[in-house]
Coordinates of C-alpha atoms in Angstrom, one line a residue:
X178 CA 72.0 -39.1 86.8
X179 CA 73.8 -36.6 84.6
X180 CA 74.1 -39.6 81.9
X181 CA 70.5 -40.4 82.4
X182 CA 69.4 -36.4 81.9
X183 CA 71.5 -36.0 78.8
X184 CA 70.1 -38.8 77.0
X185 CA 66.7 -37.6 78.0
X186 CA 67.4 -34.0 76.3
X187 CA 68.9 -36.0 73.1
X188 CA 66.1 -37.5 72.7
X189 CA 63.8 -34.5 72.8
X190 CA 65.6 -32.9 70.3
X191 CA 65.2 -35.3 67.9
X192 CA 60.9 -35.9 68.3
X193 CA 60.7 -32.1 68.4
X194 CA 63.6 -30.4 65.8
X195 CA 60.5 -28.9 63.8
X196 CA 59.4 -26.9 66.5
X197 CA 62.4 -25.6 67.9
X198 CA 63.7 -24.9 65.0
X199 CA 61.4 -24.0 62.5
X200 CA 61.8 -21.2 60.5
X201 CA 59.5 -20.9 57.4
X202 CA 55.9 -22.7 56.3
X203 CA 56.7 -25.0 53.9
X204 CA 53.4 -25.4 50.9
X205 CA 54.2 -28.1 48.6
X206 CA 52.9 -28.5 45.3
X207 CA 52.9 -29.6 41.4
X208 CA 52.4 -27.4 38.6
X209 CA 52.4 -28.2 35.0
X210 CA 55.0 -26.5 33.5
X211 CA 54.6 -28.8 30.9
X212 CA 51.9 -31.1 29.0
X213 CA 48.5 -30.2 28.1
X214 CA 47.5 -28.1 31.4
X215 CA 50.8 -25.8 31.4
X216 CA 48.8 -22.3 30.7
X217 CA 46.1 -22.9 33.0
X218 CA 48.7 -24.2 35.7
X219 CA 51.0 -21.3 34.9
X220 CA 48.5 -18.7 36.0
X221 CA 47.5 -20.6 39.0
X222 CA 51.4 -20.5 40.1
X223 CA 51.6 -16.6 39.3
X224 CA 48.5 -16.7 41.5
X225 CA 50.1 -18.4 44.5
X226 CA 53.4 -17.0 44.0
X227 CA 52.1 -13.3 43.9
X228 CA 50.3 -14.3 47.2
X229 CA 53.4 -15.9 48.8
X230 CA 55.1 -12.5 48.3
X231 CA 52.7 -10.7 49.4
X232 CA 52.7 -12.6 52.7
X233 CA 56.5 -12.5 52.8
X234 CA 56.9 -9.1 52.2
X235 CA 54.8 -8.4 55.6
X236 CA 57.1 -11.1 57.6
X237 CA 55.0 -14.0 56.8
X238 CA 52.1 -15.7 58.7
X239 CA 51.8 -15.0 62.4
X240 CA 51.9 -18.3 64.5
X241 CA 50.8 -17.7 67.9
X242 CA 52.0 -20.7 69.4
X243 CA 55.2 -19.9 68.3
X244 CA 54.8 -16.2 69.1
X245 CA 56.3 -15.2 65.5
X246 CA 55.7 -14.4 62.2
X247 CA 57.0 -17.4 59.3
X248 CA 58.0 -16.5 56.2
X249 CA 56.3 -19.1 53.7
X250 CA 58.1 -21.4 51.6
X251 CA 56.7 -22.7 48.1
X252 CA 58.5 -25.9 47.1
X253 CA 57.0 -27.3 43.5
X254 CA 57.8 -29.5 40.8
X255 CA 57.1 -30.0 36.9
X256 CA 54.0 -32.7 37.2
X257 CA 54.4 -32.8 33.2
X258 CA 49.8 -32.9 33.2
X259 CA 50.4 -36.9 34.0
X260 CA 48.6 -38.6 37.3
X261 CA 50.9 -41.0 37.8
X262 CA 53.8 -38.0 38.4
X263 CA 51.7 -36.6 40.9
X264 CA 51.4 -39.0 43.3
X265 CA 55.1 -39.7 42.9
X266 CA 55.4 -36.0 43.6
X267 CA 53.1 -35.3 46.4
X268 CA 54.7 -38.3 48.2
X269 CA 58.3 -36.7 47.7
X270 CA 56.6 -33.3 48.5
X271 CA 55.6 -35.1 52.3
X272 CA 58.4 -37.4 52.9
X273 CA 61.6 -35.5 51.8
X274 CA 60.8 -31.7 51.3
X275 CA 58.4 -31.9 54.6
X276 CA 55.9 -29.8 53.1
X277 CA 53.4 -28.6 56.1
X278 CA 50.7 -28.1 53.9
X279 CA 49.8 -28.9 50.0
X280 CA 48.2 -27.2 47.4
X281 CA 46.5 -29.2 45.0
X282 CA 48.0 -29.1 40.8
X283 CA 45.6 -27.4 38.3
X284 CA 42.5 -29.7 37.1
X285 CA 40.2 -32.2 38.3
X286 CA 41.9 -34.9 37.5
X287 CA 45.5 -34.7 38.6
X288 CA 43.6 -32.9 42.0
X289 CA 42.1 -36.3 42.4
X290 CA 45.4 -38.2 42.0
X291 CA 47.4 -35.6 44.6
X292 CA 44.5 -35.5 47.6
X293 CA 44.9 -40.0 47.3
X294 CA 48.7 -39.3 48.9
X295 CA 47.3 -36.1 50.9
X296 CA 44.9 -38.0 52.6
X297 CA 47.2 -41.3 52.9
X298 CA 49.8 -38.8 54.9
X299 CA 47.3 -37.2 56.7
X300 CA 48.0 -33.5 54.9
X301 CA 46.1 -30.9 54.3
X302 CA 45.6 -29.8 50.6
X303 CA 43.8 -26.8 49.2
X304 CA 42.1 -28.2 46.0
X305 CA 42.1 -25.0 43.6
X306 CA 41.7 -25.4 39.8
X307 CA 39.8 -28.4 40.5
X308 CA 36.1 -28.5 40.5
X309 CA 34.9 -32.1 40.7
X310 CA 32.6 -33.3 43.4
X311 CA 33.5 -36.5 43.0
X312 CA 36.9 -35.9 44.8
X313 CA 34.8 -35.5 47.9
X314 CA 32.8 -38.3 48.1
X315 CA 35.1 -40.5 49.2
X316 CA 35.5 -39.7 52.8
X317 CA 38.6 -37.8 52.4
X318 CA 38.9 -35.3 55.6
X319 CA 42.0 -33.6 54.8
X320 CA 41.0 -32.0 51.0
X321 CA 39.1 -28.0 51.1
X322 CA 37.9 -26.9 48.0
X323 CA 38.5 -23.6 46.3
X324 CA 36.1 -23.7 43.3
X325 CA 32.5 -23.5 43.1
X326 CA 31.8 -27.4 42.7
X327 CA 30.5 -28.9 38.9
X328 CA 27.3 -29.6 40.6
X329 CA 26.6 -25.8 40.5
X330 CA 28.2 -24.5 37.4
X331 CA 25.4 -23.6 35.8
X332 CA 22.6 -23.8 38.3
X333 CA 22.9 -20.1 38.9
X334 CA 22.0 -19.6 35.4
X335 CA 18.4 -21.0 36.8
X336 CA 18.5 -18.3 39.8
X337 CA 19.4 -15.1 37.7
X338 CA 16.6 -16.1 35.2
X339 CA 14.0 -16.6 37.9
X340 CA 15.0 -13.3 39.5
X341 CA 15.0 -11.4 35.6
X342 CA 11.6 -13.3 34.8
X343 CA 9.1 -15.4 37.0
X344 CA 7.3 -16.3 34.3
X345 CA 10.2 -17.7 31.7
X346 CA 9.3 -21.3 33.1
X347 CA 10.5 -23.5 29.3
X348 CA 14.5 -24.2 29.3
X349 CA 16.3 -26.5 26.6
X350 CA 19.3 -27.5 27.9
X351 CA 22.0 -28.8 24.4
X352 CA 25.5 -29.7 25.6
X353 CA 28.9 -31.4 24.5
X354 CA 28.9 -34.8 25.3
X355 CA 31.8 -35.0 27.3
X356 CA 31.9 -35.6 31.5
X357 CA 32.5 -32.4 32.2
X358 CA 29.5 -30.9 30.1
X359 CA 27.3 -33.8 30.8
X360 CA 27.6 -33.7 34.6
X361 CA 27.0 -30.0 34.5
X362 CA 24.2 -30.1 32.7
X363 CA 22.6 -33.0 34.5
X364 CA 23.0 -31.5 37.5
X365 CA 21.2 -27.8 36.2
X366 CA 18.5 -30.1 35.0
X367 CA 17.3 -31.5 38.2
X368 CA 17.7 -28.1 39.7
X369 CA 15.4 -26.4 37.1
X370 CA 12.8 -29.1 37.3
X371 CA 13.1 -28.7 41.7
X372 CA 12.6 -25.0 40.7
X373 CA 10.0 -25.4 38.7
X374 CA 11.0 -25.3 35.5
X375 CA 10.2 -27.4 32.3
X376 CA 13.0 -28.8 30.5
X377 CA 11.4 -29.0 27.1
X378 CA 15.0 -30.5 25.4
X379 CA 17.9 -32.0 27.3
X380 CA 20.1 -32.8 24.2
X381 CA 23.7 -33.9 23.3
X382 CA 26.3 -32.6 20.6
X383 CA 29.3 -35.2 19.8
X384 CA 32.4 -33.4 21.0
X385 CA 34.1 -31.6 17.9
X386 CA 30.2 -30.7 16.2
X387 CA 30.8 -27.9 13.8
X388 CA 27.2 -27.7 12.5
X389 CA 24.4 -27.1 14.9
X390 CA 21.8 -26.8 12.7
X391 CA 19.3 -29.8 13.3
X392 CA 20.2 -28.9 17.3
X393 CA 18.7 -25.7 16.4
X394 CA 15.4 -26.5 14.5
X395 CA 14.6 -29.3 17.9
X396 CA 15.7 -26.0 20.0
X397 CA 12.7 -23.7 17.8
X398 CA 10.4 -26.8 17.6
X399 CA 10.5 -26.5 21.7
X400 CA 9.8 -23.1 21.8
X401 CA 12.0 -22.7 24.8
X402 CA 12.8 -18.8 27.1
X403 CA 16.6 -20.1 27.6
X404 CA 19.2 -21.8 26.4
X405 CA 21.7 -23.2 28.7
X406 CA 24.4 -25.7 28.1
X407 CA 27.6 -25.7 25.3
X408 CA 30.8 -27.5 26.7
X409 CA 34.3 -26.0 25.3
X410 CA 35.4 -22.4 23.6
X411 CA 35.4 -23.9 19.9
X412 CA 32.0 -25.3 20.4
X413 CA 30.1 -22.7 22.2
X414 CA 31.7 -19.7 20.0
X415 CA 29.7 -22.1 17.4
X416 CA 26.8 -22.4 18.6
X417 CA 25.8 -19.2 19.6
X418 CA 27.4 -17.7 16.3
X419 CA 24.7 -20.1 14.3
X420 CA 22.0 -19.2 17.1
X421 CA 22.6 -15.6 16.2
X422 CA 22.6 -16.3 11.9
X423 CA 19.1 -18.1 13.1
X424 CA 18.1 -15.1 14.9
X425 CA 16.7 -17.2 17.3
X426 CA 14.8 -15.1 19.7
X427 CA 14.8 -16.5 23.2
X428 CA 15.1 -14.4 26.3
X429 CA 18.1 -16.2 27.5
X430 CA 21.3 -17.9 26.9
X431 CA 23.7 -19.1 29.3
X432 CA 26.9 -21.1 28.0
X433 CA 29.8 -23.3 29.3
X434 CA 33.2 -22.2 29.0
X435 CA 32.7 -19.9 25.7
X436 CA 31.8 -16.5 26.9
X437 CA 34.6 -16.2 29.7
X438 CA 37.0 -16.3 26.9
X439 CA 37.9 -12.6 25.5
X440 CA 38.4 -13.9 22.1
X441 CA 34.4 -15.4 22.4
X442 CA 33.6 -11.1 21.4
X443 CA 35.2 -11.8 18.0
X444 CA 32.3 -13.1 16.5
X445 CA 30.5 -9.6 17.1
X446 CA 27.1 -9.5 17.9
X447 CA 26.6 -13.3 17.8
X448 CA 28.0 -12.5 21.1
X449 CA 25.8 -9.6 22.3
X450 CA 24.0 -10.1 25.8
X451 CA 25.4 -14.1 25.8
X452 CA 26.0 -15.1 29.4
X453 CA 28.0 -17.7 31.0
X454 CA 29.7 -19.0 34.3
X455 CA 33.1 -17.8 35.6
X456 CA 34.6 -18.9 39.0
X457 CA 35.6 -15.0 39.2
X458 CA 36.1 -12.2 37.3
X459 CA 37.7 -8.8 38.0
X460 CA 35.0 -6.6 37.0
X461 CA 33.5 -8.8 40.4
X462 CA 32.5 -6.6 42.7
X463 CA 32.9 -8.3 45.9
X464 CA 33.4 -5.9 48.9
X465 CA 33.8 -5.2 53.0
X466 CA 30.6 -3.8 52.6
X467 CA 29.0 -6.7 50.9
X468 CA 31.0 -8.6 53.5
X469 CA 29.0 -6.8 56.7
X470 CA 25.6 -6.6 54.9
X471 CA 25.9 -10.9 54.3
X472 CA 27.0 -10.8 58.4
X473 CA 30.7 -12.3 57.7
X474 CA 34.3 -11.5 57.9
X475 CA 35.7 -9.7 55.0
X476 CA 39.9 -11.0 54.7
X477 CA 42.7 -10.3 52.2
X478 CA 42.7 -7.7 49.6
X479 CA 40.0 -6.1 47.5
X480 CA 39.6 -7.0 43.8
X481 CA 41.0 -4.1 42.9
X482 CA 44.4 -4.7 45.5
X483 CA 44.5 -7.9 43.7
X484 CA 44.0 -7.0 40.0
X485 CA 46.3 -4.3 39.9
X486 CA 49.0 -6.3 42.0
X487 CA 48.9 -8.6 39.7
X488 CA 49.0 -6.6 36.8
X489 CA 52.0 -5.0 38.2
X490 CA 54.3 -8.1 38.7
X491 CA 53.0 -9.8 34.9
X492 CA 51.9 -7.2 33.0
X493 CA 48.2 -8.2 32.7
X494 CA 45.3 -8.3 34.2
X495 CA 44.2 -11.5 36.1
X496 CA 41.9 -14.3 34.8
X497 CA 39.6 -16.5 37.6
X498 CA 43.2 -19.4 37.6
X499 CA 45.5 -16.7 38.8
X500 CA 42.5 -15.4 41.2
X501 CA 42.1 -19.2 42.7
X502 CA 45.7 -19.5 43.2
X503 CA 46.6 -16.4 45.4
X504 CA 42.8 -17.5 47.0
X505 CA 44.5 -20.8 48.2
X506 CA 46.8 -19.5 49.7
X507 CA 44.8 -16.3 51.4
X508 CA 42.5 -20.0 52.7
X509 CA 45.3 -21.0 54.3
X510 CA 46.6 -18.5 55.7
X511 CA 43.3 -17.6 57.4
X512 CA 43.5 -20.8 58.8
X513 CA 46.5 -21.6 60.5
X514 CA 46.3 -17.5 62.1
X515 CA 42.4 -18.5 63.4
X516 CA 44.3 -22.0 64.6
X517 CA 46.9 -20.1 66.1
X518 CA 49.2 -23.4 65.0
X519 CA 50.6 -25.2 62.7
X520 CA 49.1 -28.5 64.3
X521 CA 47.4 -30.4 61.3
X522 CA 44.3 -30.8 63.1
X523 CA 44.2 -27.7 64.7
X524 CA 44.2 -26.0 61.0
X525 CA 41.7 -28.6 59.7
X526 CA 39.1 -27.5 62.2
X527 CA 39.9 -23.5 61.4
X528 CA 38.8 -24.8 57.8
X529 CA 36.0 -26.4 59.2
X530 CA 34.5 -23.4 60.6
X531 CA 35.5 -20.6 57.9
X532 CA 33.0 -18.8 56.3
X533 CA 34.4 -15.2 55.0
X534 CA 34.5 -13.2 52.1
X535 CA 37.3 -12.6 49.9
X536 CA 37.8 -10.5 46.5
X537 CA 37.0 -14.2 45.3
X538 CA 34.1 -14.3 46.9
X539 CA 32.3 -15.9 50.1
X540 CA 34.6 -19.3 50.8
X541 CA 33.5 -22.1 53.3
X542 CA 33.5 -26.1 53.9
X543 CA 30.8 -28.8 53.5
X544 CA 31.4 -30.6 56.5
X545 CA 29.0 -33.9 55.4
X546 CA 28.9 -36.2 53.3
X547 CA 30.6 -34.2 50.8
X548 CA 33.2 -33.0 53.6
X549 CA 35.8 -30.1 52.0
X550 CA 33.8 -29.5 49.4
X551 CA 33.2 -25.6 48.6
X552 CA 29.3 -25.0 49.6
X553 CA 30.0 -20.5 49.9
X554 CA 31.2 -19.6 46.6
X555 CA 29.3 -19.2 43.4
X556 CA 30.1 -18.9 40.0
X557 CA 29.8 -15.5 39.0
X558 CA 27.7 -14.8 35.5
X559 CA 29.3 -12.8 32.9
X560 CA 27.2 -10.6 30.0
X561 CA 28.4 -9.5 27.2
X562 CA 27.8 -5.8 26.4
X563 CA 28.2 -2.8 24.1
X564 CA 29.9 0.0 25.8
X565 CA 30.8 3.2 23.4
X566 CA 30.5 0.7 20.0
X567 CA 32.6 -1.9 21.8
X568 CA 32.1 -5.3 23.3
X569 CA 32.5 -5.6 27.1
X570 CA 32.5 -8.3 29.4
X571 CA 29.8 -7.2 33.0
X572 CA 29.4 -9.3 35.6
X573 CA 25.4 -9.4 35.9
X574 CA 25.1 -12.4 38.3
X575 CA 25.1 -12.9 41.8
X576 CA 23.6 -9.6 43.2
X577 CA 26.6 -9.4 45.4
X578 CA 29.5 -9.6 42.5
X579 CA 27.3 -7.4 39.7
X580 CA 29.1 -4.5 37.9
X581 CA 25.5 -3.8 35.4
X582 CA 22.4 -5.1 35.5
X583 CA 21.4 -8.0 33.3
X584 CA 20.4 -6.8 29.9
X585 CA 17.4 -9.1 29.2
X586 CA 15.8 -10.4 27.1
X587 CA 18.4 -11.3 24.8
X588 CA 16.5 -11.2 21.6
X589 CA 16.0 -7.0 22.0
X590 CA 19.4 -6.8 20.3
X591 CA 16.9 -8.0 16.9
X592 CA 14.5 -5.8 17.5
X593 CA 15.5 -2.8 18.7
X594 CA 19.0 -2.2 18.5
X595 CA 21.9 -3.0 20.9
X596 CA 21.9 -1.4 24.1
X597 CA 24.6 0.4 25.4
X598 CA 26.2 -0.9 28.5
X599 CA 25.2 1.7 31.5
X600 CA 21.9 2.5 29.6
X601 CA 18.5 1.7 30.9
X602 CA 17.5 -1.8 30.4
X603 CA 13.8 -2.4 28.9
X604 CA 11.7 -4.5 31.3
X605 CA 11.0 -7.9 29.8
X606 CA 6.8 -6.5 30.8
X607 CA 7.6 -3.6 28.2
X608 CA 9.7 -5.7 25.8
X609 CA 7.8 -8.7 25.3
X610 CA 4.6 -8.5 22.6
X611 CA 1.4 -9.1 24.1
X612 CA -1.7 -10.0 22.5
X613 CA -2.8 -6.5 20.3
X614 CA 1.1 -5.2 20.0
X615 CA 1.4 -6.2 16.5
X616 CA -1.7 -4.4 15.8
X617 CA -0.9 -1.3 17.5
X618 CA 2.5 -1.3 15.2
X619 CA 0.5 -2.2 12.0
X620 CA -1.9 0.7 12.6
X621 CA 0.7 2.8 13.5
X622 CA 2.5 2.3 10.2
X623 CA -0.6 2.8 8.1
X624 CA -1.0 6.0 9.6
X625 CA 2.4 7.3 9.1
X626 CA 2.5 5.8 5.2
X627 CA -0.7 8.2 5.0
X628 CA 0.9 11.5 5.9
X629 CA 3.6 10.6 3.9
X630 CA 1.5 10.5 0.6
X631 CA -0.4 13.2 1.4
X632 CA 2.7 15.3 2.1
X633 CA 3.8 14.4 -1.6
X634 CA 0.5 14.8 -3.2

């Protein structure tokens, strides 16, 4: 009986060694500390990392199946940018480092690689850096999105020009001809035209165009309000550099990738009142009270907590890869605290039902077709604008992140001089010409050259 006992106990020991003795969260992951993705990857790590202290330096996550708070563990290794040393990774990652839960590597691609051995393994991943929706078409129900999807990278551009102007209705949409540009771009097509907008060009630029005029003379042939599209920083800094030396006058222009970059204000006022997408920035203005107004829970630090944390441990201030990182790991800690486990499925259905607002923004879960993918956050929509003689970077778009209004139309900064950042914006009712303005200025002026010669004579 004693024997019998014994081996009983043996054996429960060895099916349940995690429990009884765990004593940390292990979050696996690859970074690239090398290869073609190592900056973007290196700020997502700081990200994470800065998060992971954070966490650590309160005692960790509270479990309350195991009545305790668990310091978290970040294990991680060089993926070198290549997908084929990510799924040899993740599966190391799951079968030898027994990682509890993954975070995905920076980019779509090698995201898509990882969440194959996630899923196979039954593991949950937080995909940051990653911003594909093809990745959740597949049926995968262990991968959560961070970023806003590609779907709706520039669909918002739509919704603040709406809101600025219901009666801009004439869009020309010119873009890189690469995936990542054309799937964007596609997708803010059919969402103009659902919203009711007329998409007078839908053009492509071959990847690498230096010269945009003959794009521009179709653009002023089409006589379009906005121009939405561009794909990379060399290319957009282009375009809307010869855009400006054309001093073509539309009302809008919203750009891929460009404007999010600080170096996009060195070509002056080319740049002026340009606006494009950002997954976050920290002049965001996400707070507990935008939180309780929307009717959700408002977790984790505000952007200012954040930005100057982060400041303080690398000397400068965050960009929207360092704000997904320390996001991932603020998702998952919000989950497995609501789970009140570390139970894989028990997590998986806090993820499910999460819907809160972060310094990031609002984060929650498609749970259909498109299961994991991010359906609460939105891009946020940068302007740039003068403040005291200098370029600035605002965040005009959604209402909810906005540190200035929209400064619109664009094409004022021809006619009447740049406007200061924090000034009164002209109404586009007051700005635009209407059938007799000219004449009213013409008159004006004859008037005015009148008392002048009589004040000589």
């Amino acid at each position: 009986m004693k024997r019998a006992f014994c081996v009983a106990m043996v054996a429960l020991l060895l099916l349940t060694p995690t429990v009884l003795a765990k004593d940390a969260i292990i979050i696996g992951f690859t970074m690239s500390q090398t290869g073609k993705y190592n900056s973007e990857s290196k700020e997502q790590y700081q990200g994470l990392k800065l998060w992971a202290d954070d966490v650590n330096a309160q005692g960790g996550i509270y479990v309350k199946s195991l009545d305790k708070k668990l310091p978290v563990k970040l294990v991680f290794y060089d993926d070198e940018s290549s997908k084929d040393r990510v799924q040899q990774l993740y599966a190391k990652l799951i079968t030898e480092d027994n990682a509890d839960f993954l975070i995905s590597p920076y980019s779509s691609g090698l995201t898509a690689s990882a969440a194959i051995i996630a899923e196979q393994y039954g593991k949950i991943m937080i995909a940051t850096g990653a911003a594909s929706d093809s990745i959740f078409n597949k049926g995968y129900k262990h991968i959560f999105q961070v970023y806003t999807p590609a779907s709706r990278y520039l669909t918002g551009a739509i919704d603040m020009l709406k809101a600025a102007d219901p009666n801009a209705k004439r869009v020309a949409i010119v873009y890189e001809n690469s995936k990542f540009a054309k799937d964007v771009c596609t997708a803010v097509k059919e969402y103009a035209e659902e919203n009711g907008f007329d998409v007078v060009l839908f053009e492509p630029y071959s990847s690498g165009t230096t010269d945009f005029t003959s794009f521009i003379n179709k653009i002023l042939a089409s006589n379009p309000d906005a121009i939405i599209g561009g794909g990379h920083f060399a290319d957009g800094e282009n375009f809307a550099k010869q855009l400006y030396e054309k001093r073509v006058k539309v009302k809008l222009i919203s750009l891929l990738v460009a404007p999010a970059v600080p170096e996009f204000a060195e070509i002056g006022d080319a740049a002026l009142y340009v606006t494009g997408p950002s997954q976050w920035e920290p002049q965001a203005k996400y707070s507990k009270e935008i939180a309780e107004k929307l009717g959700v829970e408002w977790y984790g630090p505000t952007v200012e907590q954040f930005v100057e944390q982060y400041k303080s441990a690398y000397g400068y201030e965050p960009g929207y890869h360092a704000a997904g990182g320390y996001v991932a790991g603020l998702i998952l800690q919000k989950a497995i605290e609501d789970a009140g486990t570390l139970d894989t499925e028990k997590v998986k259905e806090a993820l499910e039902k999460m819907d809160i607002m972060t310094f990031y923004g609002r984060i929650s879960f498609d749970t259909g077709e498109y299961y994991g993918r991010q359906k609460g956050h939105e891009m946020v929509y940068l302007q740039w604008q003068k403040k005291n003689g200098e370029l600035i970077k605002e965040v005009v778009w959604p209402e909810e992140a906005k540190s200035a209004d929209l400064v619109y139309p664009l094409y004022i900064k021809f006619e009447e001089g740049p406007t200061e950042a924090g000034t009164e914006v002209v109404e586009t009712t007051v700005t635009e010409k209407t059938p007799g303005f000219e004449l009213v200025f013409a008159v004006a002026g004859l008037c005015a050259t009148y008392i002048l010669r009589r004040k000589v004579i």
